[in-house]
N, CA and C of each residue as an Amber inpcrd file, in Angstrom:
protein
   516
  -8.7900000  69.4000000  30.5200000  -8.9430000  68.0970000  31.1470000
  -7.5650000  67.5480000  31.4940000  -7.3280000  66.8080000  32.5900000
  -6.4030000  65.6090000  33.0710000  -6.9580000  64.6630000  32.4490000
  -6.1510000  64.4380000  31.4340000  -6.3500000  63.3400000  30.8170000
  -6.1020000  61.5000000  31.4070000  -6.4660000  60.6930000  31.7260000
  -5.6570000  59.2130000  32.2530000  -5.1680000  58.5650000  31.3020000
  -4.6250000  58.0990000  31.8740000  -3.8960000  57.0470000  30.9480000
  -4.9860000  55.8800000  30.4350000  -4.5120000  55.4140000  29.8960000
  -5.6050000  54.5740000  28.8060000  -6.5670000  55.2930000  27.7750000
  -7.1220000  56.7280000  27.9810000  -7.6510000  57.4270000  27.1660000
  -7.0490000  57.6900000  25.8380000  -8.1600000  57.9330000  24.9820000
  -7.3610000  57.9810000  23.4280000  -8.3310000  59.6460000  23.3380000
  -7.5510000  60.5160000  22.4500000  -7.9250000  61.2690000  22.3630000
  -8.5720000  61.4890000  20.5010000  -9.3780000  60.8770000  20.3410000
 -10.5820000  61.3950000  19.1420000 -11.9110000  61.5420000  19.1000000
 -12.3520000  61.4810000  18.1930000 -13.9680000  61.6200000  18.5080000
 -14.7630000  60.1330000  17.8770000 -14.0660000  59.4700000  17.0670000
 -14.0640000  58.1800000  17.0940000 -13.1020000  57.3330000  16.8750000
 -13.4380000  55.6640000  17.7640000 -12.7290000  55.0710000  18.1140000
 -13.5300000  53.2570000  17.2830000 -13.3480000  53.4230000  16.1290000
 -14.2090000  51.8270000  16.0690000 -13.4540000  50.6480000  16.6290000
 -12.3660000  50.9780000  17.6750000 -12.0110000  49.6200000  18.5280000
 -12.4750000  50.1740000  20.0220000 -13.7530000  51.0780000  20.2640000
 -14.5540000  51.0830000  21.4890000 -13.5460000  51.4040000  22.5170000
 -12.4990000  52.3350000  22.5640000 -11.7410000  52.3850000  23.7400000
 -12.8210000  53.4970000  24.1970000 -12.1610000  53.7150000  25.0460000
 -13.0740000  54.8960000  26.4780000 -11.9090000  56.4930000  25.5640000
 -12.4280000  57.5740000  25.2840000 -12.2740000  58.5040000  24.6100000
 -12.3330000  59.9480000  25.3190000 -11.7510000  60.8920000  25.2810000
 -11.3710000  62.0840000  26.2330000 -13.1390000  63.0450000  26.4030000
 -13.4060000  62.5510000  24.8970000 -14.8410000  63.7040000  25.1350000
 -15.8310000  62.5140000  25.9040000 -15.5610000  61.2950000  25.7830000
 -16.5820000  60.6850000  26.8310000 -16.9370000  61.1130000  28.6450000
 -15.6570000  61.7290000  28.8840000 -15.6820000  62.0970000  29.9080000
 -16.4740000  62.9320000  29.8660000 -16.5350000  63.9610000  29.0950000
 -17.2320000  65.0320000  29.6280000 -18.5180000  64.9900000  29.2730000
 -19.2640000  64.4300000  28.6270000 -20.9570000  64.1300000  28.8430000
 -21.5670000  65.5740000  28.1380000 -21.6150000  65.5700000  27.0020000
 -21.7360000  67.3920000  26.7860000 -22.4920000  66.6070000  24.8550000
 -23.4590000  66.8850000  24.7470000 -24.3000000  66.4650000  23.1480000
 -23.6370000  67.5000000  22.4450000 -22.8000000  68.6430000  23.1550000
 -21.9890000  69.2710000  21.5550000 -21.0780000  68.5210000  21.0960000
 -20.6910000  68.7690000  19.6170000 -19.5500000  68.4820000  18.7900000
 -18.1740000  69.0120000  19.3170000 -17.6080000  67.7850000  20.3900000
 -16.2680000  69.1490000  20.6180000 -14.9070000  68.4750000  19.6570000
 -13.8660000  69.2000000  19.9600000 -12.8710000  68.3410000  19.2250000
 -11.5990000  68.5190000  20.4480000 -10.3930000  67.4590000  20.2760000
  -9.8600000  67.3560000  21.1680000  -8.4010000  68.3740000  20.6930000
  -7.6410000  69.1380000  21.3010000  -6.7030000  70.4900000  21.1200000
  -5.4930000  69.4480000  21.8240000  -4.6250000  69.5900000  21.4090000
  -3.2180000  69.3580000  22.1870000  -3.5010000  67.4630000  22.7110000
  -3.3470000  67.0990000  21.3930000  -3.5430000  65.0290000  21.6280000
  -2.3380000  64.5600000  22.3780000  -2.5010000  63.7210000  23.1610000
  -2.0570000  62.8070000  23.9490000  -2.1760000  61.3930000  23.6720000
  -1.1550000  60.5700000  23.9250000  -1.2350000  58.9030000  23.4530000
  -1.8770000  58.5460000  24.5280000  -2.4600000  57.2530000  24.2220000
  -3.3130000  56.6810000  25.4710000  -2.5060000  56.1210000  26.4750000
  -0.8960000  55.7560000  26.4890000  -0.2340000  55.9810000  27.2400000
   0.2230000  57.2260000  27.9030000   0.1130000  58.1320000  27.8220000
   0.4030000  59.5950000  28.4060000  -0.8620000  60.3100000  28.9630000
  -0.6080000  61.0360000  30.2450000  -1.5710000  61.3620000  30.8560000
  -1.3300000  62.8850000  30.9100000  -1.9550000  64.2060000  30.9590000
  -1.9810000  65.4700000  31.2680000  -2.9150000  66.2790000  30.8270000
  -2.5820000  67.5540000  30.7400000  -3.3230000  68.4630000  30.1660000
  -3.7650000  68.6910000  28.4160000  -5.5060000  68.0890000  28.3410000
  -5.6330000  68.4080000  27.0430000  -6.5710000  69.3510000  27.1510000
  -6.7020000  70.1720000  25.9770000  -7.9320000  71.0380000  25.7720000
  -9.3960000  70.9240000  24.7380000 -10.5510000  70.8230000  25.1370000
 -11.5300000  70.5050000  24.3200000 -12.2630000  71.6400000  23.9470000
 -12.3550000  71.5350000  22.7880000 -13.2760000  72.6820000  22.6910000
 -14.3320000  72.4810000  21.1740000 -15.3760000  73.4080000  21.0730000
 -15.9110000  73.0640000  19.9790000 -15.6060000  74.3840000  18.9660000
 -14.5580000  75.2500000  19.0680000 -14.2430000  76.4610000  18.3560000
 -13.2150000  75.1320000  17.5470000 -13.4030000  74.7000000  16.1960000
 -13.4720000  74.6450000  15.5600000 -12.0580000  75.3040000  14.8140000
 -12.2170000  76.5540000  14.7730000 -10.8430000  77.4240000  14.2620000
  -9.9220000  77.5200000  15.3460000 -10.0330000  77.9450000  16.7170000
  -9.2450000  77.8650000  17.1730000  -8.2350000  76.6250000  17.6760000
  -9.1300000  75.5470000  17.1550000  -8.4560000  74.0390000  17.2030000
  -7.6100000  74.3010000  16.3920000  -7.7240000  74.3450000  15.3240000
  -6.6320000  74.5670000  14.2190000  -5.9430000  75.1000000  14.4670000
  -6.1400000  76.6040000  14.9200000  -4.9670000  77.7460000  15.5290000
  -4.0680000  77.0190000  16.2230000  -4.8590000  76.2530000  17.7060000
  -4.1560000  75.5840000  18.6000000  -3.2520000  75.2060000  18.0720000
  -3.3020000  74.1300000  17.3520000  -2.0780000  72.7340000  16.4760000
  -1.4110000  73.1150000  15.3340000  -1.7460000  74.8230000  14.8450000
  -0.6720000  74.6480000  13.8520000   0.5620000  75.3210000  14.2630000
   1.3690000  74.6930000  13.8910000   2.7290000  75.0600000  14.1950000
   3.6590000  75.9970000  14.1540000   2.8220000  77.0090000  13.0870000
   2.7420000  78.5530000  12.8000000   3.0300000  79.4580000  13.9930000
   2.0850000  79.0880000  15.0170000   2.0300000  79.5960000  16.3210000
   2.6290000  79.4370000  17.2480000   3.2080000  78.2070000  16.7830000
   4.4000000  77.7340000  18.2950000   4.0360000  77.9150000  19.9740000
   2.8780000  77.2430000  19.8570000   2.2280000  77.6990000  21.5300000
   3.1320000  76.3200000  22.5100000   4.1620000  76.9000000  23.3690000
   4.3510000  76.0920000  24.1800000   3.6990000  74.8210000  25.0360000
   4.4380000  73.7890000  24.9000000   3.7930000  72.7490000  25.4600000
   4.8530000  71.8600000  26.2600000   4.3610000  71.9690000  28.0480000
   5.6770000  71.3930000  28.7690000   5.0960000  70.5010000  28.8960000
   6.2170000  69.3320000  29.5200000   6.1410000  67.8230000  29.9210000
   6.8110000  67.6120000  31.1030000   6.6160000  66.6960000  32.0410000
   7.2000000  66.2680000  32.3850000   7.6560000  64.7730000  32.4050000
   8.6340000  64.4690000  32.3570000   8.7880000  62.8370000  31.4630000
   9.9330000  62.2480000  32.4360000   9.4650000  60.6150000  32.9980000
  10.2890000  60.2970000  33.3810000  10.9590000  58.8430000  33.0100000
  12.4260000  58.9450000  32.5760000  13.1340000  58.2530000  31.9040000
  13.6080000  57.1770000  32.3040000  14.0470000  56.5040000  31.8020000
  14.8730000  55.0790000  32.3660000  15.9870000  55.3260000  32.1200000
  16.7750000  55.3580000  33.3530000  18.7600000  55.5250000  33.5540000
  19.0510000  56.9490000  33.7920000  20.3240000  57.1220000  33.7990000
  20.8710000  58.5170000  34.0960000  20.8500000  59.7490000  32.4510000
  20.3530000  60.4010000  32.6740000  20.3640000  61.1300000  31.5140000
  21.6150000  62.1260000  31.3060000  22.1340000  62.3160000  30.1350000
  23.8890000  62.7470000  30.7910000  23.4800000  64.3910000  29.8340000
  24.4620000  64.7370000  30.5480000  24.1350000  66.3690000  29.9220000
  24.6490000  66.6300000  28.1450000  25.3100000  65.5830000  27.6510000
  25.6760000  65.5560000  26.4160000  23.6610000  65.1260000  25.5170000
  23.2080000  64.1260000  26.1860000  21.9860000  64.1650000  25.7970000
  20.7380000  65.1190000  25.9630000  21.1960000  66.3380000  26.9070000
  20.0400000  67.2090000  27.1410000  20.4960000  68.1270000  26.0440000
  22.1360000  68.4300000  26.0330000  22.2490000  69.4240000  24.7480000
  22.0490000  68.9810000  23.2410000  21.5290000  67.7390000  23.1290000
  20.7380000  67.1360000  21.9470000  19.6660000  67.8360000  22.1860000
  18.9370000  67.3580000  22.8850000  17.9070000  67.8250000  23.1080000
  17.4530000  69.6670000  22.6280000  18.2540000  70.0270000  23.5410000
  18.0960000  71.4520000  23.4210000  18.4010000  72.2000000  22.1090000
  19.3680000  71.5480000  20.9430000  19.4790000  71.7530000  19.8590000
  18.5600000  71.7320000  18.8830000  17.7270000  70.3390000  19.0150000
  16.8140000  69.6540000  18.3030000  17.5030000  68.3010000  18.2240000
  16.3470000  67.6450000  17.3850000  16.7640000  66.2340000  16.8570000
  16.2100000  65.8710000  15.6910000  17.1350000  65.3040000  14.9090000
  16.3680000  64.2750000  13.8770000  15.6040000  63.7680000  14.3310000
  14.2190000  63.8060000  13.2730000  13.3940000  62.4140000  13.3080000
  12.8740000  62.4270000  11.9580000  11.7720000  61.4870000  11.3320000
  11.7050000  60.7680000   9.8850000  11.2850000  62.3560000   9.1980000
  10.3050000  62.8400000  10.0610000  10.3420000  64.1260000   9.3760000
  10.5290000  65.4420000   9.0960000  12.1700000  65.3800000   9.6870000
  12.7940000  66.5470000   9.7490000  13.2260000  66.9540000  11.4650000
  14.2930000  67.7760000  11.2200000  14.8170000  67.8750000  12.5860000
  13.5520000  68.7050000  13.7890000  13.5520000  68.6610000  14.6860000
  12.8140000  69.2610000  15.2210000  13.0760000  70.3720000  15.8640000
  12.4320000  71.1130000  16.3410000  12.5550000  72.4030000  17.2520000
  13.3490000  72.5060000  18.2490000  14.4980000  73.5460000  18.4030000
  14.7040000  73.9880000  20.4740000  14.0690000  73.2710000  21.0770000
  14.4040000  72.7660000  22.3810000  13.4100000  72.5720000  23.0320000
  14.4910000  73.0470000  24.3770000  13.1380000  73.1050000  25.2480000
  13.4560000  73.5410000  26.8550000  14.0330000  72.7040000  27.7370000
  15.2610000  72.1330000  28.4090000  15.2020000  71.2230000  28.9100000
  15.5350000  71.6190000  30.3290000  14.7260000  70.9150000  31.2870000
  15.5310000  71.2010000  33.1500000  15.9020000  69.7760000  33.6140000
  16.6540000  69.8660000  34.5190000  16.4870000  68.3420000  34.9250000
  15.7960000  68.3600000  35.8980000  14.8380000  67.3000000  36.7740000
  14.0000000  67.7840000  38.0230000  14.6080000  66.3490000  38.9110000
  15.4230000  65.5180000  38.3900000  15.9070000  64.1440000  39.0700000
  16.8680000  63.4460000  38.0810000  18.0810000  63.2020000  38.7830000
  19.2290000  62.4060000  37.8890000  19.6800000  61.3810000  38.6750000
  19.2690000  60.2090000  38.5190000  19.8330000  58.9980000  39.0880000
  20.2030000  58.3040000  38.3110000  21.3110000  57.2730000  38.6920000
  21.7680000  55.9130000  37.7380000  20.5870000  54.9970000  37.0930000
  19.2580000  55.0860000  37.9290000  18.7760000  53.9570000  37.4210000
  17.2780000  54.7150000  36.7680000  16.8580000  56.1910000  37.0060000
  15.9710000  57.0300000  36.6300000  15.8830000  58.4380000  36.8780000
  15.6240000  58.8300000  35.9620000  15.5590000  60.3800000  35.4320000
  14.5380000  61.2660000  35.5480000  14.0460000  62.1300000  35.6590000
  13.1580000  63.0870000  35.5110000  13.2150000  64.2920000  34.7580000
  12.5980000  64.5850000  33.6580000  12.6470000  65.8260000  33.0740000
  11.7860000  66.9770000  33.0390000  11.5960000  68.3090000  32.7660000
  10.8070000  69.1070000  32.1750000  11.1150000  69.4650000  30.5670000
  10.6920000  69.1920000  29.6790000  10.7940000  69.6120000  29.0800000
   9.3760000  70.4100000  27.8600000  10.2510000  71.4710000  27.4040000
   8.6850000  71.8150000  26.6810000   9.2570000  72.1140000  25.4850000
   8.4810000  71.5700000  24.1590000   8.4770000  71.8850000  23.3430000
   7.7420000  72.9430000  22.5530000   7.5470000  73.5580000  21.2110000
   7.1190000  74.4560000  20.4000000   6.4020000  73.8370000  19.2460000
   6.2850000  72.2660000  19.2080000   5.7870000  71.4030000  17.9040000
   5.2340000  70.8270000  18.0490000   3.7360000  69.8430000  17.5990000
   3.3660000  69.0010000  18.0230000   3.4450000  67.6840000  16.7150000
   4.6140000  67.2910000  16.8100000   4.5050000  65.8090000  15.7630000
   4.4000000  64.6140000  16.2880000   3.9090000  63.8710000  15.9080000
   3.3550000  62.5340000  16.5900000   4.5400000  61.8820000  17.5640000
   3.6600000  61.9850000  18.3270000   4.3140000  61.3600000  19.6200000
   6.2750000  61.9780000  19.4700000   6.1240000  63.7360000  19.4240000
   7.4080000  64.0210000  19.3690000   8.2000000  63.9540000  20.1580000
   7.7730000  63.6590000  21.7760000   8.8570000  63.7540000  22.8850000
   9.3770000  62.8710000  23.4660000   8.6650000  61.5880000  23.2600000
   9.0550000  60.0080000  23.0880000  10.0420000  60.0070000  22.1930000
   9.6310000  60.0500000  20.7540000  10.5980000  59.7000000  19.8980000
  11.8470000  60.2860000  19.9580000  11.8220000  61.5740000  20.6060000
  13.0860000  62.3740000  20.6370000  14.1980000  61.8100000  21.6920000
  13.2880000  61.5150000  22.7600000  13.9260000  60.7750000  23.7590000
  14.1500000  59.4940000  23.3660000  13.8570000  58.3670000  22.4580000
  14.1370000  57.2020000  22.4200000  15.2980000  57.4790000  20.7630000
  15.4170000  58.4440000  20.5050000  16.6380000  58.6380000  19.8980000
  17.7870000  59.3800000  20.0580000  17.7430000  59.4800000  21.9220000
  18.8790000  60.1320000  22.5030000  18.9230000  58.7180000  23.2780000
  18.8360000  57.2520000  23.4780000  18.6270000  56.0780000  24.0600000
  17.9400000  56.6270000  25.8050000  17.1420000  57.2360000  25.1910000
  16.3130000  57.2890000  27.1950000  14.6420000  57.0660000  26.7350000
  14.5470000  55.6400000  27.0820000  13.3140000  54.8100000  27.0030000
  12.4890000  55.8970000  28.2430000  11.2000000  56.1360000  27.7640000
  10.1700000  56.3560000  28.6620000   9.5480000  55.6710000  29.3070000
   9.3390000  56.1010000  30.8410000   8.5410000  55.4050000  31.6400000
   7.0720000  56.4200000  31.9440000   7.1720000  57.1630000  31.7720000
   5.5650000  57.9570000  31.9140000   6.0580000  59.2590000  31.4000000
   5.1130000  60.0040000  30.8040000   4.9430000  61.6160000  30.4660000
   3.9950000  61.9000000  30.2030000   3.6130000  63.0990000  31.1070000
   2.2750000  63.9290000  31.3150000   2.5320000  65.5280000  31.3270000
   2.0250000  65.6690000  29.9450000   1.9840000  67.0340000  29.8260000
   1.1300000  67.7940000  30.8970000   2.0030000  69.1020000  31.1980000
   1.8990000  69.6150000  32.4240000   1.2470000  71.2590000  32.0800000
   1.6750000  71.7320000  30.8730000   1.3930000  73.4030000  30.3570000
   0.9050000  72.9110000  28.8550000   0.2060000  73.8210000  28.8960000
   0.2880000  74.3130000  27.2060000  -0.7090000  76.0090000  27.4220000
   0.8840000  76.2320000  26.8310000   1.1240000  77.9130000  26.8470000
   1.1150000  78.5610000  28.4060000   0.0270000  79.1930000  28.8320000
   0.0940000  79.5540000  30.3490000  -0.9200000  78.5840000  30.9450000
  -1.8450000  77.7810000  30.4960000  -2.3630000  77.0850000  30.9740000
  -1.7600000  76.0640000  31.5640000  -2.4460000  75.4730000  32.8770000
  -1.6740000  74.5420000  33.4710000  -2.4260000  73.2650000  33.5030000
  -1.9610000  72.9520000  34.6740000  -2.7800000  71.5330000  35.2810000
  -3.2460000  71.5190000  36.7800000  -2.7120000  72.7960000  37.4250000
  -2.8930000  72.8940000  38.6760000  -4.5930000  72.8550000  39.3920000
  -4.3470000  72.2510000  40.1320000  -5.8080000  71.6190000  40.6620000
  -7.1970000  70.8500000  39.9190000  -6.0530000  70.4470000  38.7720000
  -7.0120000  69.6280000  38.0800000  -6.5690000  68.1730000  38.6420000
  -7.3430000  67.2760000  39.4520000  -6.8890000  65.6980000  39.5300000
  -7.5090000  65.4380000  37.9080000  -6.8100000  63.8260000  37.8350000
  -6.3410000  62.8100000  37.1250000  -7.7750000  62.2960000  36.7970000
  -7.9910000  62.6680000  35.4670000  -9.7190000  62.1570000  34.8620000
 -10.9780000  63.7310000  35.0320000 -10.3180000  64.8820000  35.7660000
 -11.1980000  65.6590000  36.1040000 -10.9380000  66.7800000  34.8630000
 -11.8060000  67.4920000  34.8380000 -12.4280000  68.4440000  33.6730000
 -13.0890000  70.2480000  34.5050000 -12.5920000  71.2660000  34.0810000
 -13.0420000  72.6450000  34.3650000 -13.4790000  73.0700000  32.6900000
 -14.2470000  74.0230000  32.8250000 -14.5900000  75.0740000  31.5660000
 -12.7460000  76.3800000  31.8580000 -13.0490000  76.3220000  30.7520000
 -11.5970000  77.5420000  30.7340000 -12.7960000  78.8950000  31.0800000
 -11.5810000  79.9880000  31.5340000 -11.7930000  81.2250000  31.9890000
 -12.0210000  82.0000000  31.0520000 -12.7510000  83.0250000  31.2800000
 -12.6360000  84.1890000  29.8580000 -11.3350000  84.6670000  29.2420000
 -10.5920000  85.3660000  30.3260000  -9.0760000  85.1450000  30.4260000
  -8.3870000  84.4550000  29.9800000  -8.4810000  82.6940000  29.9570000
  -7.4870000  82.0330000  29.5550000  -8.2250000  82.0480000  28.0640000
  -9.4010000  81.5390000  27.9260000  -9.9410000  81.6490000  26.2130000
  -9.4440000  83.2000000  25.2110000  -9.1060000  84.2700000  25.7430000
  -8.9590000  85.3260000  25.4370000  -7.4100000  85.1310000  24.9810000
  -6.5350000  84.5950000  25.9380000  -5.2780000  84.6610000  26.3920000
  -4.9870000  83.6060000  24.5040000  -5.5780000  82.6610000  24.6840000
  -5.5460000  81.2720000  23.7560000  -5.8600000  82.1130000  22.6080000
  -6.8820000  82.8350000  22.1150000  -6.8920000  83.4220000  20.7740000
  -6.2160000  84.6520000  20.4330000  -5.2870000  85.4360000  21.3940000
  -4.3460000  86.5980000  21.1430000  -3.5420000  85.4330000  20.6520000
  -2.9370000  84.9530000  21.3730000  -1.4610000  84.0000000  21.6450000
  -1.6050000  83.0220000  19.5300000  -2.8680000  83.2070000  19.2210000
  -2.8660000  82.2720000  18.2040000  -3.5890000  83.1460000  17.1520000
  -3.4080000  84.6890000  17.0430000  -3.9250000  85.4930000  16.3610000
  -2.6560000  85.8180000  15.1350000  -3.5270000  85.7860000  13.9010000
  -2.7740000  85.4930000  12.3650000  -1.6940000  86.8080000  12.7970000
């Protein structure tokens, strides 16, 4: 799924927001793979495999997950090689990460970046402790999966291929 913005990604919400599996209209039990803040919009995955959710998110596996994020101000290359090192945060430094630049202006930035971790809201925080406030990020990959020809709120079933691809890639 293209996730929108305002969506929260769980399976319950007792403050009634609008929720990622509402979209999809389906009486199975699914669960939501690769969470997104209800400010952030992109690629999530639903599924009702259960284990491979787990597979998905544990960190064991390190399944790539790109972004693209765009910043407030000029981002200077002393802050991408933060980046690319890792960073502190409350719970422990974090992973490599990938960084490109895709736009460098004085007054806004554009990044790709992909990480290998998923800790709460890790690519915000990483960025708001290199001082580059976010203005939007929408995950774009996770692993070879993309976002391509998915619009904004829309939903496909995965391929045999990519489901195949998802449980090698996350095999013990």
């Amino acid at each position: 799924m293209n996730k929108p913005k305002g969506v929260i990604c769980t399976n319950r919400d007792p403050q009634g927001r609008k929720k990622a599996i509402d979209i999809i209209h389906t009486n199975e039990r699914i669960f939501c793979v690769g969470i997104l803040d209800a400010d952030s919009t992109g690629l999530i995955l639903l599924t009702n495999d259960s284990e491979l959710s787990n597979r998905l998110t544990h960190p064991r596996y390190g399944i790539a997950k790109t972004y693209v994020v765009r910043i407030k101000g000029e981002i200077k290359s002393q802050q991408i090689e933060k980046l690319k090192k890792g960073i502190w945060l409350a719970e422990g430094k974090t992973s490599r990460a990938s960084v490109k630049i895709l736009k460098r202006r004085h007054t806004e930035s554009s990044i790709e970046i992909s990480i290998r971790q998923g800790l709460n809201r890790q690519v915000r925080r990483m960025l708001a402790k290199i001082g580059m406030p976010v203005k939007s990020l929408t995950r774009t990959k996770i692993g070879r999966l993309t976002l391509r020809g998915l619009g904004v709120g829309k939903f496909r079933q995965l391929t045999n291929p990519e489901v195949t691809y998802l449980k090698k890639a996350t095999a013990g």
